[in-house]
CSV table of N, CA and C and ligand atoms in Angstrom, one decimal:
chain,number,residue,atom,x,y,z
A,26,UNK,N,0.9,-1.2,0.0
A,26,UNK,CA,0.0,0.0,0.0
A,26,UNK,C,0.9,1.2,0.0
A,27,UNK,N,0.3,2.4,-0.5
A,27,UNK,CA,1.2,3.4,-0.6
A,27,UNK,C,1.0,4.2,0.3
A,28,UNK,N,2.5,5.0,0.8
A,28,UNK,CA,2.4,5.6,1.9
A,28,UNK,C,1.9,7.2,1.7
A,29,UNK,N,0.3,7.6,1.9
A,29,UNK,CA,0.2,8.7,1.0
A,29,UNK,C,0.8,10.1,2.1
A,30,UNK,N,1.3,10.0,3.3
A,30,UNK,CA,2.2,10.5,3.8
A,30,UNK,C,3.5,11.2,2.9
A,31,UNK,N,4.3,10.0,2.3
A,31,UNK,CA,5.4,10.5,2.3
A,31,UNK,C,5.6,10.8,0.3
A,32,UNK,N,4.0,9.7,-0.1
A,32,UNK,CA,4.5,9.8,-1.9
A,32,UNK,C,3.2,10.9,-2.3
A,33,UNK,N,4.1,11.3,-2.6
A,33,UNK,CA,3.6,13.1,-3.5
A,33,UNK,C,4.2,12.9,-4.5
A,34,UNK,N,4.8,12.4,-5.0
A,34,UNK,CA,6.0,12.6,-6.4
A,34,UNK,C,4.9,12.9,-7.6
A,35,UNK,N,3.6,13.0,-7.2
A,35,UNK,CA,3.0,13.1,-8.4
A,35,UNK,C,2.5,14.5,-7.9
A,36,UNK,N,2.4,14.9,-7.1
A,36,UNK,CA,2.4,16.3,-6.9
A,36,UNK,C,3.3,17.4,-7.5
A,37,UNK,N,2.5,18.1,-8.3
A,37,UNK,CA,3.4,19.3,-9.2
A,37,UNK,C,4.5,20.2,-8.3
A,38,UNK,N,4.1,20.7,-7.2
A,38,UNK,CA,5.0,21.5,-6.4
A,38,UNK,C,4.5,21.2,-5.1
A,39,UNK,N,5.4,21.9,-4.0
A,39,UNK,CA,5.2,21.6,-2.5
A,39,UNK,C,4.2,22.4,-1.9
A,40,UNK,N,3.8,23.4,-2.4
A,40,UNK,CA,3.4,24.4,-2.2
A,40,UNK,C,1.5,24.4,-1.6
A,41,UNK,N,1.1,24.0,-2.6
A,41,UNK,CA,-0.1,22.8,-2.1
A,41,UNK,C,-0.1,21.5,-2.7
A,42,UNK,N,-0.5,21.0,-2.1
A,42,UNK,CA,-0.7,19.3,-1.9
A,42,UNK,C,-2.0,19.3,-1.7
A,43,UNK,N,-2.1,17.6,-1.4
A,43,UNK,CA,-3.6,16.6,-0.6
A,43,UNK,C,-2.7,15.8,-0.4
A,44,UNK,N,-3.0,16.1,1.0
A,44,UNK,CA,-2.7,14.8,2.3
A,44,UNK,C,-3.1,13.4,2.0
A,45,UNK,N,-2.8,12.8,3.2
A,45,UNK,CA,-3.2,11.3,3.1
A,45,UNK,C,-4.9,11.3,3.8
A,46,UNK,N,-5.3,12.4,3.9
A,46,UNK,CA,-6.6,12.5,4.5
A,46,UNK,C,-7.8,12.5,3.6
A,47,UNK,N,-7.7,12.8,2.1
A,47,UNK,CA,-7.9,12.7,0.9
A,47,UNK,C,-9.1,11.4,0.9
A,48,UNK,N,-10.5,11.5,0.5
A,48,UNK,CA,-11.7,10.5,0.3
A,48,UNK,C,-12.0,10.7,-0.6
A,49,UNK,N,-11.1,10.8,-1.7
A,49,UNK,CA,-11.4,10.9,-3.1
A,49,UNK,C,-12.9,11.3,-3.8
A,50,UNK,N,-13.2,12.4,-3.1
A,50,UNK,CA,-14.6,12.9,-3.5
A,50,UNK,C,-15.2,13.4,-4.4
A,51,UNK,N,-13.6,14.1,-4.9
A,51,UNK,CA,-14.1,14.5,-6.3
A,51,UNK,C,-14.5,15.8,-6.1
A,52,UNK,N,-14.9,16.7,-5.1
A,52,UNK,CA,-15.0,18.0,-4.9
A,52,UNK,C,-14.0,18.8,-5.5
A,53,UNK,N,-13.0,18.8,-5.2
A,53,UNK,CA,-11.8,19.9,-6.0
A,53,UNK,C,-11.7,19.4,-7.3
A,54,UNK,N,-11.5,18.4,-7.7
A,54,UNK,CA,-11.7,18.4,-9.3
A,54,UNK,C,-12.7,19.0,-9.9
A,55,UNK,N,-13.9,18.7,-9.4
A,55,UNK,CA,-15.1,19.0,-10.0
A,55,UNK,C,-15.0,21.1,-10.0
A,56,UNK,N,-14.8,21.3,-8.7
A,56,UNK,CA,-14.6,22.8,-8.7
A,56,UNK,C,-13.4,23.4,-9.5
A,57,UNK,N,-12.3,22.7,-9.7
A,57,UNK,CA,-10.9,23.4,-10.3
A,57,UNK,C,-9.9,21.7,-10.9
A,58,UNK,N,-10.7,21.4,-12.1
A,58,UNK,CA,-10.6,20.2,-13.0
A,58,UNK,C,-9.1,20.6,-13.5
A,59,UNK,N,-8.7,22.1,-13.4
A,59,UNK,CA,-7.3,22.8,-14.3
A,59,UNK,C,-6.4,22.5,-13.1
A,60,UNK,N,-6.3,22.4,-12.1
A,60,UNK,CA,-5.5,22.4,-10.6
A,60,UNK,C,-5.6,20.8,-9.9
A,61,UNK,N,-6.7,20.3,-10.0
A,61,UNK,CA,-6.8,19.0,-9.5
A,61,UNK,C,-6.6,17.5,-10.6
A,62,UNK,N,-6.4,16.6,-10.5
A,62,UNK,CA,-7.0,15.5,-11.1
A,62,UNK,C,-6.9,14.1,-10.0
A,63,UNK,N,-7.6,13.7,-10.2
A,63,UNK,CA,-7.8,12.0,-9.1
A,63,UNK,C,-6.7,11.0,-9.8
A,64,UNK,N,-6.0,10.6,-8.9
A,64,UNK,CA,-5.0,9.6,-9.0
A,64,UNK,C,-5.7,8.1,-8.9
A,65,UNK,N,-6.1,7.8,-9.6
A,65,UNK,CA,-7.0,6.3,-10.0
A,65,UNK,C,-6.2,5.3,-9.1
A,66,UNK,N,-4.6,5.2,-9.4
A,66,UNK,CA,-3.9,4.0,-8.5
A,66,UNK,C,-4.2,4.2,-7.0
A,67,UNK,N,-4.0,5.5,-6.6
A,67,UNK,CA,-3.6,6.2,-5.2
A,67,UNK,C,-5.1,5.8,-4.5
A,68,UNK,N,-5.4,6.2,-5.5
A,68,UNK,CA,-7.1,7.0,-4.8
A,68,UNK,C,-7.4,7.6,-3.7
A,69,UNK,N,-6.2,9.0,-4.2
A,69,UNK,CA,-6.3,10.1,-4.0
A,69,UNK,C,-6.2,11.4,-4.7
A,70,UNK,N,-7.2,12.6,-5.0
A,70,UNK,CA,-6.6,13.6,-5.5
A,70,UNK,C,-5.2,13.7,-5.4
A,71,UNK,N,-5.0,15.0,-6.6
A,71,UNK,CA,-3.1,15.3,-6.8
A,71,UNK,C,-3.7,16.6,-7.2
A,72,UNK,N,-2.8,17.7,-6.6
A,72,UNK,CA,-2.4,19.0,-7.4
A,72,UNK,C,-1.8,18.5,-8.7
A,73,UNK,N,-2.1,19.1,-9.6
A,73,UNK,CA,-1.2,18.7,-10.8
A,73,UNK,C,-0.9,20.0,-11.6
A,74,UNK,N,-1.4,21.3,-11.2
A,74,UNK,CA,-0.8,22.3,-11.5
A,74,UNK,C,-1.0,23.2,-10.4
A,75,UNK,N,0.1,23.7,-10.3
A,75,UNK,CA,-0.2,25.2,-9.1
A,75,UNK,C,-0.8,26.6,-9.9
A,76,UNK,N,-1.1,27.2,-9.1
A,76,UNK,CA,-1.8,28.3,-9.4
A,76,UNK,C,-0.9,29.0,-10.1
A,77,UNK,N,-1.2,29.8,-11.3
A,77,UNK,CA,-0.3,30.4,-12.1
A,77,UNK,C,-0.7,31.7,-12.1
A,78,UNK,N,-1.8,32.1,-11.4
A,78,UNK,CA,-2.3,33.8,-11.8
A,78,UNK,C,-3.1,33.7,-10.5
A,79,UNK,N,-3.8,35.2,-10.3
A,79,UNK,CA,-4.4,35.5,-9.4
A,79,UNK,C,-5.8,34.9,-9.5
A,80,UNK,N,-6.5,34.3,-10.5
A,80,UNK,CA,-7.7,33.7,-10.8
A,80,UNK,C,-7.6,31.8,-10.1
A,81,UNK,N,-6.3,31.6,-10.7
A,81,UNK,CA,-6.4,30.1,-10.6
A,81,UNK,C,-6.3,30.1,-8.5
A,82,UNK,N,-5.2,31.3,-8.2
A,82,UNK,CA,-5.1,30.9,-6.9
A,82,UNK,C,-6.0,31.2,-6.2
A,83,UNK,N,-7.3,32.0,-6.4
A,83,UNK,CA,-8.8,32.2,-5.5
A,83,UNK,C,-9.2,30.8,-5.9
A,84,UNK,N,-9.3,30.0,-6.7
A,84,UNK,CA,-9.7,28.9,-7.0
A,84,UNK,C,-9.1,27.9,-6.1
A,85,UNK,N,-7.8,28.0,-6.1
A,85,UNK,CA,-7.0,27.0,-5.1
A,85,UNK,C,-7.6,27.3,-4.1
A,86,UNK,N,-8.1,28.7,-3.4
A,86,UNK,CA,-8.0,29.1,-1.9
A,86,UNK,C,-9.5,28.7,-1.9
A,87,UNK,N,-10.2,28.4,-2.6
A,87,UNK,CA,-12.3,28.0,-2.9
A,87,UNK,C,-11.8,26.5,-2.3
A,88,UNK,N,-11.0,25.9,-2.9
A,88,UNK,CA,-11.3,24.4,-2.8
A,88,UNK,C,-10.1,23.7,-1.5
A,89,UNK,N,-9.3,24.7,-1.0
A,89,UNK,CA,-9.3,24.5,0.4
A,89,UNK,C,-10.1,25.0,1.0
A,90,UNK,N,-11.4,25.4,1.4
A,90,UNK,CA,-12.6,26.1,1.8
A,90,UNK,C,-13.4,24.9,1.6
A,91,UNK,N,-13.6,24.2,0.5
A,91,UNK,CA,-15.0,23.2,0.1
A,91,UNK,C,-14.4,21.9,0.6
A,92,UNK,N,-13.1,21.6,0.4
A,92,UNK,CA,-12.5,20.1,0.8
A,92,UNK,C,-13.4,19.7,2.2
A,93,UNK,N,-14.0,18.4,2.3
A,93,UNK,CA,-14.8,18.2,3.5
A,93,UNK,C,-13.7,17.6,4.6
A,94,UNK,N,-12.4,17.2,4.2
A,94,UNK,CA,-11.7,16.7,5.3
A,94,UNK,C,-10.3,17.8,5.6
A,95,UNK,N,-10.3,18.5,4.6
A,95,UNK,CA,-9.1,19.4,4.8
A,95,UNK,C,-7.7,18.6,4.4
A,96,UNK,N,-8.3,17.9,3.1
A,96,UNK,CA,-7.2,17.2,2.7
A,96,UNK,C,-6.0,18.2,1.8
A,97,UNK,N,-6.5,19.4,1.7
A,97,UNK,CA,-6.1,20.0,0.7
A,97,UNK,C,-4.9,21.3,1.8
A,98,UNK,N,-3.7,20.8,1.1
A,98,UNK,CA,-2.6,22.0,2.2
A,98,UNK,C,-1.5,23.0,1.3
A,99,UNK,N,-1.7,24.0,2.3
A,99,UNK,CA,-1.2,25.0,1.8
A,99,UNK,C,0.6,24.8,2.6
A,100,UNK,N,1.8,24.9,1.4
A,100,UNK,CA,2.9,24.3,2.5
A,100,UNK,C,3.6,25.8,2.5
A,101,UNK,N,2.9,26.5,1.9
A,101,UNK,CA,4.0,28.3,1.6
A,101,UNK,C,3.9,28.7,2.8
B,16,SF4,S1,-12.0,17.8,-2.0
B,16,SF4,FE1,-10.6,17.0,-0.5
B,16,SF4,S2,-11.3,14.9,-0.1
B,16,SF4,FE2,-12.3,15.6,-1.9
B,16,SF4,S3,-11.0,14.8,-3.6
B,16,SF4,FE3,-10.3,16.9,-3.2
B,16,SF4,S4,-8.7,16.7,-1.7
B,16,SF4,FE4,-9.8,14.8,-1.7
């Protein structure tokens, strides 16, 4: 089983992540499809792009707000 603690490698930057707390809900994808995508193996969300403008990162800051477990971290 994968340690979703320590494997991020599919995480684009450090900057935000999803934890191992992650219930693959599909909430942040569905809200920010351009920032998120679900890891089918993991089964867990992945940041897979960081925020690149002031638009995408209100978006980032929505869907650490809607996450129901707070899987979603800010590491700046
Ligand atoms: S909203 Fe939170 S719990 Fe749901 S898929 Fe995204 S990171 Fe995982």
């Amino acid at each position: 089983m994968v340690d979703r603690r320590t494997d991020m490698s599919a995480n684009v930057s450090p900057k935000y992540y999803v934890d191992e707390n992650c219930i693959a809900c599909c909430a942040c994808v569905l809200e920010a499809p351009l920032l998120f995508a679900i890891d089918e193996d993991q089964g867990i969300a992945l940041v897979v792009r960081q925020p690149q403008n002031e638009q995408e990162l209100s978006l980032m800051q929505a869907t650490l707000e809607l996450c129901p477990v707070g899987a979603i971290r800010d590491d700046s």
